[in-house]
XYZ file of C-alpha atoms in Angstrom:
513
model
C -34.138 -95.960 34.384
C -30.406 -96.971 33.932
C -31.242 -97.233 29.914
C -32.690 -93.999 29.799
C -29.929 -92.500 31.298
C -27.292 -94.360 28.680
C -29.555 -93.359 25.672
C -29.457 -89.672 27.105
C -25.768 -89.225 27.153
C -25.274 -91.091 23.995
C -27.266 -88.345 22.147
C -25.276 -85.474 24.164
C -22.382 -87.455 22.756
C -23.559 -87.165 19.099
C -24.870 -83.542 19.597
C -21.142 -82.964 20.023
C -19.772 -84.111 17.436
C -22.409 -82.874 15.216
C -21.441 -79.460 16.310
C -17.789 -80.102 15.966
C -18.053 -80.975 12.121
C -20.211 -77.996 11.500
C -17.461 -75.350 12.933
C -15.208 -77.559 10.772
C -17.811 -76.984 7.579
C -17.662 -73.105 8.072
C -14.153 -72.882 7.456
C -14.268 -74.220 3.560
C -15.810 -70.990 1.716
C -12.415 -69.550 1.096
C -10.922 -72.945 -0.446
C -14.226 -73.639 -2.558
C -14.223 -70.297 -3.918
C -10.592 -70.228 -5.015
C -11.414 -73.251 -7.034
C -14.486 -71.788 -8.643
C -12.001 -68.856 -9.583
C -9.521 -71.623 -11.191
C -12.788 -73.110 -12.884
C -13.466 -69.853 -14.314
C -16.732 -69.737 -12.518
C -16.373 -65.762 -11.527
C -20.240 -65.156 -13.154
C -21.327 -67.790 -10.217
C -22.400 -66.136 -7.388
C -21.242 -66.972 -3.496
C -25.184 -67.504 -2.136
C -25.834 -70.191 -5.849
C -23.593 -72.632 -3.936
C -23.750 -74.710 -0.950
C -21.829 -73.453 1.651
C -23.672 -75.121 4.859
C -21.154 -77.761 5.277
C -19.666 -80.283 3.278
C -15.668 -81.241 3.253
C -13.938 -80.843 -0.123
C -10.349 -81.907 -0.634
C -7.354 -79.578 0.474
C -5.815 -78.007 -2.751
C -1.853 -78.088 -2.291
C 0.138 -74.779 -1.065
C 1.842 -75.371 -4.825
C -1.562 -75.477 -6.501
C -3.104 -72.520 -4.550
C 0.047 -70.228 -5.043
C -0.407 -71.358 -9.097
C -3.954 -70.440 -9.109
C -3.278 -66.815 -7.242
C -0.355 -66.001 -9.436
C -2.739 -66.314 -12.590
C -5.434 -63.983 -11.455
C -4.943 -60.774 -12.695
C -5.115 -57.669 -10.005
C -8.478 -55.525 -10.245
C -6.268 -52.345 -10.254
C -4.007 -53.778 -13.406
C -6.568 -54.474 -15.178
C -8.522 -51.161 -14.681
C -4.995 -49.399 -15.449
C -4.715 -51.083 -18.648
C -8.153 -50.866 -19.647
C -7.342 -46.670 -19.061
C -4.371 -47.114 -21.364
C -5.936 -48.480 -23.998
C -9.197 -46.200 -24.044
C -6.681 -43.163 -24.023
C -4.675 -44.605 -26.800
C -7.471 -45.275 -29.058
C -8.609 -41.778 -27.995
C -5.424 -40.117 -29.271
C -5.750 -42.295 -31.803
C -9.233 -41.151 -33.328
C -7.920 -37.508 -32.598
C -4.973 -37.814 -34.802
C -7.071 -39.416 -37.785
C -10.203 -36.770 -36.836
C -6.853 -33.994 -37.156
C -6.283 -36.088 -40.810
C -9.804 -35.827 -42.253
C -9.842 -32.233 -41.533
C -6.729 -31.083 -43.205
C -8.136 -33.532 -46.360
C -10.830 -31.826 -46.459
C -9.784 -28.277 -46.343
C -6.908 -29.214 -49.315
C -10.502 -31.122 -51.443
C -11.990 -27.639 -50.614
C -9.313 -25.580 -51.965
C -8.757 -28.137 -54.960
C -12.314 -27.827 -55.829
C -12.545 -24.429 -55.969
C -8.951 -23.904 -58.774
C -10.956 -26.645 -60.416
C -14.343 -24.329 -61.012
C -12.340 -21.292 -61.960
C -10.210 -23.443 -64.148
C -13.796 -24.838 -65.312
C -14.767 -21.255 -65.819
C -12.250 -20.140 -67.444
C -12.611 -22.667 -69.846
C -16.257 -21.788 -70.862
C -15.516 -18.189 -71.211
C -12.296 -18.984 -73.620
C -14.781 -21.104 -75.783
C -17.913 -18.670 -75.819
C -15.186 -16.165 -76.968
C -14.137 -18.470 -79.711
C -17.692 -19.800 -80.637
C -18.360 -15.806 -80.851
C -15.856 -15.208 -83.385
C -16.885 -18.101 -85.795
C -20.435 -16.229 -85.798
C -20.664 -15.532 -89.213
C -23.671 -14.588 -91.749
C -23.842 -16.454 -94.795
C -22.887 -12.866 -96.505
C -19.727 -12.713 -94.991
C -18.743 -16.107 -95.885
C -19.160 -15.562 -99.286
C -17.874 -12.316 -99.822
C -14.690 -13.226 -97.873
C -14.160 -16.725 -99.197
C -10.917 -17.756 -101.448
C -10.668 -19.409 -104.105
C -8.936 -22.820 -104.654
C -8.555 -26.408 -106.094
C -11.881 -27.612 -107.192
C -14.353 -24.399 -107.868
C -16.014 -23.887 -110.743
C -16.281 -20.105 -111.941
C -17.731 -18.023 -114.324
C -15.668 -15.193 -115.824
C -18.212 -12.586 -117.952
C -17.137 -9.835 -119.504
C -19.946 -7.348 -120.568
C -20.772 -7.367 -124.358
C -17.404 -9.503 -125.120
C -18.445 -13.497 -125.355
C -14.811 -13.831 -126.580
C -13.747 -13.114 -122.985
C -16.235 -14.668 -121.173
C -15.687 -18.487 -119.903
C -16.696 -21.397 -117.353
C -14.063 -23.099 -115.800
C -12.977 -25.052 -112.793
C -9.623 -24.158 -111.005
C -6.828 -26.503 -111.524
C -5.176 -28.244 -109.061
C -2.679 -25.196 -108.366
C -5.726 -23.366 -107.751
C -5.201 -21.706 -111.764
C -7.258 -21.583 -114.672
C -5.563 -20.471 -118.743
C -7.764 -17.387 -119.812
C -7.774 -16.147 -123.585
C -4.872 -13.705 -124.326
C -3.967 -13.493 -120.580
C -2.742 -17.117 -120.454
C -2.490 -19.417 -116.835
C -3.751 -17.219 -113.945
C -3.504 -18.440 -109.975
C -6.810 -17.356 -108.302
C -5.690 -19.387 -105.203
C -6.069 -17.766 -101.789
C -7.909 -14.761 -103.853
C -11.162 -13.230 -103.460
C -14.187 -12.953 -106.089
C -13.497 -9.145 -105.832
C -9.469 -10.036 -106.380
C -10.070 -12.037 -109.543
C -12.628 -9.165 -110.735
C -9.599 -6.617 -110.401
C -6.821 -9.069 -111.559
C -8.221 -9.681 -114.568
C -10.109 -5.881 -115.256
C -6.151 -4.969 -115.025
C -5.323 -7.791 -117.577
C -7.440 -6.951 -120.134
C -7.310 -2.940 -119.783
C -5.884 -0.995 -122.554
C -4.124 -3.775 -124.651
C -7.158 -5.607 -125.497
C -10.517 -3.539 -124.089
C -10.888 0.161 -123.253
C -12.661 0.045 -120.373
C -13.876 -3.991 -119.751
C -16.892 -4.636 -117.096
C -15.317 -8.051 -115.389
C -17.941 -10.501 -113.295
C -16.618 -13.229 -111.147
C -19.283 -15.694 -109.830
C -18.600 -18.810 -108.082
C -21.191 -21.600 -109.641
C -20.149 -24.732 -107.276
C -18.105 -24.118 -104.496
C -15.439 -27.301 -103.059
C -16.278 -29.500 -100.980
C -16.629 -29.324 -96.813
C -15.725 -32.318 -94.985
C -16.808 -34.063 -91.966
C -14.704 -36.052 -89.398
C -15.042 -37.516 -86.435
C -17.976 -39.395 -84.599
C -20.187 -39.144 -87.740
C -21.811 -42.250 -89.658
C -20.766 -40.936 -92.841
C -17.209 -38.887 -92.646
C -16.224 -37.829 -95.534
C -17.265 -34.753 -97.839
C -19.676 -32.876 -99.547
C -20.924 -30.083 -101.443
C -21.377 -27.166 -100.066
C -24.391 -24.943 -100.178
C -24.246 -21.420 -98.994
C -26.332 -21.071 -95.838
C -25.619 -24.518 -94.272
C -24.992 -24.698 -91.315
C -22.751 -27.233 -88.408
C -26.564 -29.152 -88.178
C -27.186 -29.161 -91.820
C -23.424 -30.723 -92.809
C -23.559 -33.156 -89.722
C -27.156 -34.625 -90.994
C -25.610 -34.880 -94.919
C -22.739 -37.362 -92.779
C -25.374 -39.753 -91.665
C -25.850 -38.095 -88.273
C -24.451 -38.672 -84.711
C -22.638 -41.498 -83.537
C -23.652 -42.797 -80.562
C -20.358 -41.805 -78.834
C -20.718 -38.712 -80.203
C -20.537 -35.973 -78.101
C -23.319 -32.468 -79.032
C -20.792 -30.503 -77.136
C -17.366 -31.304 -78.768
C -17.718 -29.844 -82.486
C -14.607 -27.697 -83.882
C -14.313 -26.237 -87.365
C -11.192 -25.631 -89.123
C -11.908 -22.569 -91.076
C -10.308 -22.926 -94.653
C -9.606 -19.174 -94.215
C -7.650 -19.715 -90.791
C -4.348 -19.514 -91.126
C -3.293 -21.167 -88.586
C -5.551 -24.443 -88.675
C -6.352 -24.185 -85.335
C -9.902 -26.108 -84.648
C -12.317 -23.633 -83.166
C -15.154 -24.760 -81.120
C -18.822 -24.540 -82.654
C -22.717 -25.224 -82.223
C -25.162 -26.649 -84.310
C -26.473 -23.507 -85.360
C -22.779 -22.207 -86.584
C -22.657 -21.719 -90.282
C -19.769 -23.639 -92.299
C -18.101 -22.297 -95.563
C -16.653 -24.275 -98.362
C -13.371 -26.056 -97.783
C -14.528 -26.220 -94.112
C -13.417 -29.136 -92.105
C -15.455 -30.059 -89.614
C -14.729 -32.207 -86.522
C -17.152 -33.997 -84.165
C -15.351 -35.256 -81.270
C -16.160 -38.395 -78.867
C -18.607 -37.433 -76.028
C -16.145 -36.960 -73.100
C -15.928 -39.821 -70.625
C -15.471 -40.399 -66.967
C -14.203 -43.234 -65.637
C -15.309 -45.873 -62.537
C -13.887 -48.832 -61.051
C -13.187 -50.783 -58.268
C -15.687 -51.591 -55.730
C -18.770 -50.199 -58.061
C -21.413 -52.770 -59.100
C -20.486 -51.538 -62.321
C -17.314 -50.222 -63.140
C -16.597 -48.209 -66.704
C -16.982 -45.710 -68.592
C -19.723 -42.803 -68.555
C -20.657 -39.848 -69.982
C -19.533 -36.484 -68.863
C -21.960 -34.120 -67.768
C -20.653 -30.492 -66.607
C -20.966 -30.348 -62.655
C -21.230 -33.662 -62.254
C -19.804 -35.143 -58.350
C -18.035 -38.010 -57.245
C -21.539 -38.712 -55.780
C -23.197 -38.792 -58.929
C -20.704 -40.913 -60.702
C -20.870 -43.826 -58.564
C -24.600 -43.782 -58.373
C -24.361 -43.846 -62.049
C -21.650 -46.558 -61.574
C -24.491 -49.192 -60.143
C -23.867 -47.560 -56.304
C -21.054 -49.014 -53.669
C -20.694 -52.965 -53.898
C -21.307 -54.376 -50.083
C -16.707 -54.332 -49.777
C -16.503 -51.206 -51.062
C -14.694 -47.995 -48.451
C -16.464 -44.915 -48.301
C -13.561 -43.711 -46.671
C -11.201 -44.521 -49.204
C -12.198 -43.147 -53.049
C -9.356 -41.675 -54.849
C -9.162 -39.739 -58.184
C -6.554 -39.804 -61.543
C -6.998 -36.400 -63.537
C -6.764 -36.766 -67.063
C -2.740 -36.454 -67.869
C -1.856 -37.373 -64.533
C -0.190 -40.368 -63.607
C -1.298 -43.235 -61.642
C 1.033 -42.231 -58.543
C -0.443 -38.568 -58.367
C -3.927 -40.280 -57.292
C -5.301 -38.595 -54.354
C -8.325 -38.951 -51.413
C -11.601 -37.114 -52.312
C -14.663 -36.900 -50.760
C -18.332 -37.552 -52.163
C -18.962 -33.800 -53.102
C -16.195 -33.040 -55.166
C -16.789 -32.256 -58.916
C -14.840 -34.301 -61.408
C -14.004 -33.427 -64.807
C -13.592 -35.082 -68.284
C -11.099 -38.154 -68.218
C -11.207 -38.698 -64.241
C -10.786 -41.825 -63.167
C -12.926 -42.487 -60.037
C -11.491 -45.474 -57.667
C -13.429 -47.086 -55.046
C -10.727 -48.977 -53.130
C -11.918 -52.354 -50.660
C -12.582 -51.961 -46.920
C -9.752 -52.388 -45.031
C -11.958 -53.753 -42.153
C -11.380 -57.254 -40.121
C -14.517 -58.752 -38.422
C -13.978 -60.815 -34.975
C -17.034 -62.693 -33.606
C -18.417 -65.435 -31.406
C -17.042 -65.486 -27.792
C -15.145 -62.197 -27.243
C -16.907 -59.331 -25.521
C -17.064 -56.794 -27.851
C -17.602 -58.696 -31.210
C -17.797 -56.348 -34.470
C -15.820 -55.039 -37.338
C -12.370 -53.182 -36.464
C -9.799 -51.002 -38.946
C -6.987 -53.171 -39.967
C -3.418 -52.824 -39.116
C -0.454 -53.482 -40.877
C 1.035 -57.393 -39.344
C -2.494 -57.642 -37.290
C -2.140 -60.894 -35.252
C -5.032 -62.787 -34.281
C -4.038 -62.597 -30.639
C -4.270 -58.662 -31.500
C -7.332 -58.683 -32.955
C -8.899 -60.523 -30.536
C -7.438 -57.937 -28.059
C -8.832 -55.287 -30.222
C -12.699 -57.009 -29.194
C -11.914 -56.635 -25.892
C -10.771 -60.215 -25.516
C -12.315 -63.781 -24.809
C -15.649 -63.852 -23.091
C -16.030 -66.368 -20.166
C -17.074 -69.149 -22.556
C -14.383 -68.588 -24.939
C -12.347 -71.814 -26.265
C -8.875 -70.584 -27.289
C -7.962 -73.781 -28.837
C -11.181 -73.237 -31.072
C -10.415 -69.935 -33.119
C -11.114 -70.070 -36.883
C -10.378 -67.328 -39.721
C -12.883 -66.957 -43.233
C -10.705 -65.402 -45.457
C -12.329 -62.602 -48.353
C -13.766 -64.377 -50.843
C -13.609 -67.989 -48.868
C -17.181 -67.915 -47.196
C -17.568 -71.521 -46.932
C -13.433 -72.312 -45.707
C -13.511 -72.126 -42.479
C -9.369 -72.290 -41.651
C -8.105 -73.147 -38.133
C -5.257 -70.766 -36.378
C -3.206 -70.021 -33.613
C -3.070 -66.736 -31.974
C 0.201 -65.428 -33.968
C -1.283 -66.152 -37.367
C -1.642 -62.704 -39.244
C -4.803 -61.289 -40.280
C -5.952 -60.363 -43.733
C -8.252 -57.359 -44.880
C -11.628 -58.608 -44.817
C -10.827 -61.795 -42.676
C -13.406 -63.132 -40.056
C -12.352 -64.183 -37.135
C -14.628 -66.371 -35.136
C -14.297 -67.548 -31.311
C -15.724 -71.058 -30.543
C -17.482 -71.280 -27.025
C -15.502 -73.997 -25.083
C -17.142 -77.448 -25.119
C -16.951 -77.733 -21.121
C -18.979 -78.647 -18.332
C -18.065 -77.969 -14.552
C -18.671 -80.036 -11.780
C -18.610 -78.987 -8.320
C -20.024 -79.369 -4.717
C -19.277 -82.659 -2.529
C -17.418 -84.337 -5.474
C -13.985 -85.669 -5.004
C -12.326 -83.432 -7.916
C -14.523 -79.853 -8.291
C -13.222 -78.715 -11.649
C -14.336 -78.448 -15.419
C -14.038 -81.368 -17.711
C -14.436 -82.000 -21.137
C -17.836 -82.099 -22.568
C -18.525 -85.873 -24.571
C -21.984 -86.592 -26.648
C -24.974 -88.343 -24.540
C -23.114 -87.344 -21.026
C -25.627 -87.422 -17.907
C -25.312 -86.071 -14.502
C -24.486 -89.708 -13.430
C -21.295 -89.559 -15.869
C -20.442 -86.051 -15.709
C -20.170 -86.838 -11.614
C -18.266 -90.289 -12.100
C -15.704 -88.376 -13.862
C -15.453 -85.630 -11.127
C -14.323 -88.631 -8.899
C -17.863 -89.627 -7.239
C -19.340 -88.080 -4.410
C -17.526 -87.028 -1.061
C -18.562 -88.882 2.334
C -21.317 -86.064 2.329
C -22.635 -86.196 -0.837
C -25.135 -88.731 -1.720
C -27.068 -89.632 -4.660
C -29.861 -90.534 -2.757
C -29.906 -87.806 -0.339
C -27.626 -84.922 -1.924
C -29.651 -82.087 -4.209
C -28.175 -81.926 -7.431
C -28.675 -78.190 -9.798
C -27.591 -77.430 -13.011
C -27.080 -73.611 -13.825
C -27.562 -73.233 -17.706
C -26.221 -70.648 -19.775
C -29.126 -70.082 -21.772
C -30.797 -69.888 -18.572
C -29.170 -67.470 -16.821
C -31.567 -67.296 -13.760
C -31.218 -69.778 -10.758
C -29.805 -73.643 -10.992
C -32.793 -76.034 -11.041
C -32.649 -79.235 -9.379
C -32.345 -82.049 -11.975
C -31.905 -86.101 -11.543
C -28.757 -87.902 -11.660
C -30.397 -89.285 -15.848
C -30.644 -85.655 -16.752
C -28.590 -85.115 -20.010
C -25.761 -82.801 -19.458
C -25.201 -79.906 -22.088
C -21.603 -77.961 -22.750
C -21.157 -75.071 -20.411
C -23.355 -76.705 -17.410
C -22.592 -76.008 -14.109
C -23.411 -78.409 -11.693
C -23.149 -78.685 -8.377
C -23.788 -81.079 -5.820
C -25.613 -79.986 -2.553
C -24.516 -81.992 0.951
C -26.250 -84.532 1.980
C -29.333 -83.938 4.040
C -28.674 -87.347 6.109
């Protein structure tokens, strides 16, 4: 009976002390979660770790005031985050503001440039108009000069009647009249110059006819495969003269044909057709089809024909389409005459005329990706940082590595260069965020914390080098989990040979014994 007695109060005993370690156990939480906080472990939730006991090691006041000072307030953080989205919202407004006035000065531009376009139609129909002559009136108005060969009859007097081509000086010597100038003078002129000539001293009443047996020559210039001249024959016309010259070019352009009259004055070239009939002495002009220029960021910059109503649109489809660097945002224009510096913005739809220059300028666009939280592509500033940038992508992720940050510069796709976070950032630069090659150990080890990951590392290790297990944790009796990123469910239990991978969690139950 005595024995029974002893073996009763030694279990009371024990029963008390077992209780007086558990209210001890309840007191940890607080600690253990501050050190999940310093082991970045916010994603972990309170209820995925053991909490029913266990004894960790007291962090020092020092430590704990460290770890406290470096979290960041909820209400900071939310103020900033307001700051920002307001700033960028001002920002957008401001640039929103910026496209609009653009686009009301492209509208008004576009619209002086049809009327000017207009204008210019009308001026040449007016001129084509007035070179609309019949093959009559180029006869009966044409002048004499260098080259022509005439005959001079005078009825029933063979004495007086001659063939003849005019000299240089545009003159010709006829009998008993001597050197006459027909140059610059009419058929009918001639007719009446020499009627007067030949009146009363030599005939009574003579009966003069001028006729014009070959007429000079008509030359053609320009974008022909033949320039050069050739006889005329009354009734040809701009298609007829063009075809004795061998034809088009292929840079010629159909639309750009002028004709110096020999009869204008001034020598001003006047616009014509193909169906516009020439006269002798006419010189005759076919122009270079007009051109518009592309380059930059086109698959295939260079030169193109004009064609009336054409848009900036058009021309870079024509131009091979965008390349994959290429800014729809930024295309700017060069009139013809203007100078590099007057170059301004334009958007898709505005018409271009002859001699634009079309520019398709590069992105300026960074790209930041891997472990930030809002990877992507992001306008480029002026001294962007990568610490800025990185900012910009609403900063690291959890799983970030900041000693791990690597920039591909434009045109470098296989150089991957390692930074810092002031190194500047480039147009077109990637920047890419290595996830951190750590593991984290916690639980009834002697040092909870994260570690750096090392090839072929097991739970075993990965626990060694967290210090071993507390007086309650056992390898025998203590449940071991693993929470794995690519998981992202609930730990699973695992055995101390399980290979560990970076970015484990483990943690290390108390000991059911």
């Amino acid at each position: 009976m005595k024995k029974i007695y002893n073996l009763l109060f030694l279990i009371l005993v024990f029963s008390l002390i077992s209780s007086c370690l558990s209210t001890k156990s309840f007191d940890e939480p607080k600690e253990f979660s501050e050190d999940i906080k310093t082991s970045k472990l916010d994603e972990l939730k309170p209820h995925e770790l053991n909490r029913n006991g266990g004894k960790e090691e007291q962090l020092s006041q020092t430590q704990r005031q460290r770890q406290t000072a470096q979290l960041k307030p909820p209400q900071i953080q939310k103020k900033r985050q307001e700051e920002r989205y307001q700033e960028e919202l001002q920002r957008k407004q401001r640039q929103r503001q910026r496209q609009e006035e653009r686009l009301q000065e492209e509208r008004l531009q576009e619209l002086q440039r049809q009327r000017q376009e207009l204008q210019r139609q009308q001026r040449r129909q007016r001129q084509i108009y007035k070179l609309q002559r019949n093959p009559e009136e180029i006869l009966s108005s044409y002048r004499l000069g260098k080259g022509d060969l005439i005959s001079i009859k005078v009825f029933g007097e063979k004495d007086f009647s001659v063939k003849t081509h005019l000299s240089k000086e545009g003159a010709i010597s006829y009998p008993f009249l001597g050197e006459l100038s027909f140059a610059g003078k009419t058929v009918s002129q001639v007719e009446k110059l020499i009627t007067r000539g030949l009146k009363g001293d030599y005939l009574m009443n003579p009966k003069v006819t001028v006729t014009v047996l070959e007429y000079r020559q008509l030359f053609v210039n320009g974008e022909v495969k033949n320039p050069g001249g050739f006889a005329f024959v009354p009734g040809m016309t701009v298609n007829k003269a063009i075809s004795l010259a061998g034809g088009f070019t292929e840079s010629a352009s159909r639309e750009e044909i002028f004709i110096i009259s020999d009869g204008n004055k001034t020598g001003t070239p006047l616009p014509a057709d193909l169906k516009t009939y020439v006269g002798p002495g006419d010189i005759l002009i076919v122009k270079e089809y007009q051109k518009f220029f592309v380059d930059g960021e086109v698959r295939k910059p260079g030169s193109y024909v004009f064609v009336p109503g054409i848009t900036v649109k058009k021309a870079i489809s024509v131009a091979g389409g965008f390349t994959d660097r290429a800014s729809r945002e930024e295309i700017f224009i060069i009139h013809k005459g203007e100078e590099e510096t007057k170059s301004s913005p334009i958007n898709l739809h505005s018409s271009i005329t002859p001699g634009d220059i079309i520019t398709v300028k590069e992105y300026k666009k960074i790209f930041v990706t891997g472990e930030v939280k809002n990877p992507g592509s992001y306008d480029y500033i002026a001294g962007l940082t990568v610490k800025k940038a990185i900012s910009i992508a609403g900063g690291f992720s959890v799983r970030a590595s900041r000693d791990d940050i690597f920039i591909v510069h434009k045109g470098e796709e296989e150089t991957k260069i390692p930074v810092n976070l002031h190194t500047e950032v480039e147009p077109g630069d990637i920047v890419t965020v290595k996830e951190y090659k750590k593991i984290f150990v916690n639980g009834e080890v002697q040092k909870p914390g994260s570690y750096d990951y090392i090839p072929e590392l097991t739970v075993e290790k990965a626990i060694s080098i967290a210090g071993g297990f507390t007086q309650f944790g056992s390898a025998r009796w203590s449940k071991i989990l693993i929470l794995r990123d690519g998981d992202k469910t609930e730990p699973v239990p695992v055995s101390l040979n399980t290979p560990v991978h970076p970015g484990d969690i483990i943690t290390v139950e108390e000991s059911i014994f």
